[in-house]
Tab-separated table of C-alpha atoms and ligand atoms in Angstrom:
chain	number	residue	atom	x	y	z
A	1	UNK	CA	-0.287	0.052	-0.496
A	2	UNK	CA	1.468	3.622	-0.856
A	3	UNK	CA	0.086	6.920	0.554
A	4	UNK	CA	0.823	10.108	-1.555
A	5	UNK	CA	-0.552	13.963	-0.647
A	6	UNK	CA	-1.849	16.384	-3.104
A	7	UNK	CA	-2.828	20.311	-2.379
A	8	UNK	CA	-4.493	22.933	-5.457
A	9	UNK	CA	-5.126	26.367	-5.012
A	10	UNK	CA	-7.069	29.175	-7.804
A	11	UNK	CA	-8.005	32.089	-7.547
A	12	UNK	CA	-11.777	33.184	-8.088
A	13	UNK	CA	-12.589	35.711	-11.028
A	14	UNK	CA	-15.886	36.683	-12.494
A	15	UNK	CA	-17.398	34.837	-15.099
A	16	UNK	CA	-15.504	31.057	-14.527
A	17	UNK	CA	-17.528	28.791	-12.465
A	18	UNK	CA	-17.050	26.776	-9.275
A	19	UNK	CA	-16.448	23.532	-10.150
A	20	UNK	CA	-15.772	21.766	-6.552
A	21	UNK	CA	-15.217	17.025	-7.363
A	22	UNK	CA	-17.040	17.307	-10.276
A	23	UNK	CA	-19.390	19.570	-9.161
A	24	UNK	CA	-21.618	23.030	-10.175
A	25	UNK	CA	-21.664	25.351	-7.053
A	26	UNK	CA	-23.491	28.293	-7.465
A	27	UNK	CA	-21.463	31.313	-6.718
A	28	UNK	CA	-20.749	34.742	-8.480
A	29	UNK	CA	-16.533	33.397	-9.064
A	30	UNK	CA	-15.135	30.924	-10.311
A	31	UNK	CA	-11.625	29.301	-10.771
A	32	UNK	CA	-9.158	30.817	-13.099
A	33	UNK	CA	-7.597	28.514	-14.874
A	34	UNK	CA	-6.278	26.928	-17.857
A	35	UNK	CA	-8.232	23.650	-17.550
A	36	UNK	CA	-11.766	23.660	-15.900
A	37	UNK	CA	-10.220	24.105	-12.527
A	38	UNK	CA	-11.684	22.280	-10.252
A	39	UNK	CA	-9.219	22.714	-7.538
A	40	UNK	CA	-10.243	19.005	-5.341
A	41	UNK	CA	-9.534	17.169	-8.616
A	42	UNK	CA	-6.275	18.514	-9.518
A	43	UNK	CA	-5.701	17.831	-5.359
A	44	UNK	CA	-6.836	14.307	-5.711
A	45	UNK	CA	-4.474	13.601	-9.140
A	46	UNK	CA	-1.421	14.647	-7.364
A	47	UNK	CA	-2.218	12.198	-4.045
A	48	UNK	CA	-2.669	9.678	-6.769
A	49	UNK	CA	0.043	11.061	-8.821
A	50	UNK	CA	2.469	11.848	-5.632
A	51	UNK	CA	1.723	7.933	-5.058
A	52	UNK	CA	2.408	6.054	-7.511
A	53	UNK	CA	5.795	7.849	-6.856
A	54	UNK	CA	4.867	9.292	-10.835
A	55	UNK	CA	5.698	13.367	-10.494
A	56	UNK	CA	3.136	16.494	-10.501
A	57	UNK	CA	0.136	17.306	-12.619
A	58	UNK	CA	2.455	20.100	-14.313
A	59	UNK	CA	4.115	17.372	-15.817
A	60	UNK	CA	1.993	15.926	-17.384
A	61	UNK	CA	-0.559	18.288	-17.842
A	62	UNK	CA	1.404	21.289	-18.720
A	63	UNK	CA	-0.031	25.001	-18.142
A	64	UNK	CA	1.365	26.069	-21.420
A	65	UNK	CA	0.441	23.784	-23.516
A	66	UNK	CA	-2.807	24.107	-25.538
A	67	UNK	CA	-4.019	20.996	-25.571
A	68	UNK	CA	-5.362	21.209	-22.387
A	69	UNK	CA	-7.278	24.260	-22.498
A	70	UNK	CA	-10.382	24.118	-20.366
A	71	UNK	CA	-9.469	20.165	-20.415
A	72	UNK	CA	-12.219	18.592	-17.696
A	73	UNK	CA	-10.632	17.659	-14.624
A	74	UNK	CA	-12.600	15.219	-14.684
A	75	UNK	CA	-10.245	13.107	-17.969
A	76	UNK	CA	-7.232	13.819	-16.179
A	77	UNK	CA	-7.761	12.034	-13.126
A	78	UNK	CA	-9.906	9.850	-14.902
A	79	UNK	CA	-5.765	8.498	-17.363
A	80	UNK	CA	-4.249	10.290	-14.384
A	81	UNK	CA	-5.661	6.850	-12.776
A	82	UNK	CA	-5.678	4.606	-15.348
A	83	UNK	CA	-1.906	5.804	-16.572
A	84	UNK	CA	-0.859	4.886	-12.686
A	85	UNK	CA	-2.766	1.282	-12.308
A	86	UNK	CA	-3.788	2.771	-8.704
A	87	UNK	CA	-6.885	1.617	-6.984
A	88	UNK	CA	-7.915	3.547	-4.039
A	89	UNK	CA	-8.989	2.437	-0.840
A	90	UNK	CA	-9.602	5.546	0.795
A	91	UNK	CA	-8.806	9.454	-0.070
A	92	UNK	CA	-9.497	12.505	2.993
A	93	UNK	CA	-9.559	15.708	1.618
A	94	UNK	CA	-10.583	18.832	2.572
A	95	UNK	CA	-11.833	22.343	0.176
A	96	UNK	CA	-11.550	25.427	2.004
A	97	UNK	CA	-13.327	28.873	0.733
A	98	UNK	CA	-14.452	31.336	2.510
A	99	UNK	CA	-18.201	31.538	0.580
A	100	UNK	CA	-20.135	30.009	-0.188
A	101	UNK	CA	-20.716	27.654	2.536
A	102	UNK	CA	-20.189	23.977	0.593
A	103	UNK	CA	-21.490	22.063	4.070
A	104	UNK	CA	-24.895	21.597	1.212
A	105	UNK	CA	-23.178	19.922	-1.508
A	106	UNK	CA	-20.775	17.930	0.849
A	107	UNK	CA	-22.243	14.707	0.600
A	108	UNK	CA	-23.306	15.312	-3.593
A	109	UNK	CA	-19.120	16.360	-4.282
A	110	UNK	CA	-18.981	13.191	-2.149
A	111	UNK	CA	-20.676	10.702	-4.017
A	112	UNK	CA	-19.855	12.700	-7.681
A	113	UNK	CA	-15.858	11.777	-6.441
A	114	UNK	CA	-16.831	8.410	-5.366
A	115	UNK	CA	-18.654	7.959	-8.634
A	116	UNK	CA	-14.777	9.522	-10.673
A	117	UNK	CA	-13.394	6.883	-8.457
A	118	UNK	CA	-15.503	4.364	-8.868
A	119	UNK	CA	-15.074	3.659	-5.521
A	120	UNK	CA	-17.773	3.125	-2.926
A	121	UNK	CA	-18.798	6.767	-0.773
A	122	UNK	CA	-17.246	5.441	2.159
A	123	UNK	CA	-14.330	4.758	0.834
A	124	UNK	CA	-14.252	9.351	-0.037
A	125	UNK	CA	-14.486	11.358	2.623
A	126	UNK	CA	-15.284	15.596	1.897
A	127	UNK	CA	-14.102	17.810	4.825
A	128	UNK	CA	-15.623	21.386	3.547
A	129	UNK	CA	-13.918	24.735	5.956
A	130	UNK	CA	-13.915	28.768	6.502
A	131	UNK	CA	-10.002	30.236	6.365
A	132	UNK	CA	-12.228	32.850	9.604
A	133	UNK	CA	-11.178	35.755	7.239
A	134	UNK	CA	-7.621	34.886	7.232
A	135	UNK	CA	-5.499	35.636	4.059
A	136	UNK	CA	-5.793	35.704	0.731
A	137	UNK	CA	-8.699	32.045	0.830
A	138	UNK	CA	-10.056	33.995	3.793
A	139	UNK	CA	-10.797	38.374	2.125
A	140	UNK	CA	-12.507	35.782	-0.909
A	141	UNK	CA	-9.854	35.380	-3.521
A	142	UNK	CA	-8.700	32.147	-4.086
A	143	UNK	CA	-9.736	28.559	-3.038
A	144	UNK	CA	-7.418	25.875	-1.395
A	145	UNK	CA	-8.039	21.430	-1.012
A	146	UNK	CA	-5.910	19.090	0.271
A	147	UNK	CA	-5.979	15.031	-0.391
A	148	UNK	CA	-4.448	12.454	1.077
A	149	UNK	CA	-4.783	9.237	-0.653
A	150	UNK	CA	-4.216	5.707	-0.265
A	151	UNK	CA	-3.675	2.866	-2.686
A	152	UNK	CA	-3.143	-0.549	-3.912
A	153	UNK	CA	0.372	-0.699	-5.133
A	154	UNK	CA	0.188	-2.392	-8.907
A	155	UNK	CA	3.159	-3.502	-11.647
A	156	UNK	CA	2.564	-0.789	-13.319
B	1	MG	MG1	-4.832	23.472	-10.244
């Protein structure tokens, strides 16, 4: 068994969707990004890559590569799961966002993450918190996500 961690942060800007774990959260601002900017899926990608010791998201999907413009982060994660052959045992995640309150969306995010990762919901934990008004996240300028993952090692 192998463990991995991942973290990501995105600026929040007007005119973009706020995608978290593949779920579109109603908000007047969303992640500024080259891809669709899903901060949670990017953290999960880096956690999987970390567990497999296969580099990071920027190595696989360079931000200056036009072929990844507006790329679906779910597709990117599927490609990483395929490439690493990772069999997920469980995953724990934290999203830090000042507003909107993610409480009403946590179960939907959890369900969708379980679907994307092809695991039971009981293997997926989604936690949401604010930054208590501190720093750039607390000022509503950014959203952050962190993920810790345990995978079963494969021969790939
Ligand atoms: Mg990112």
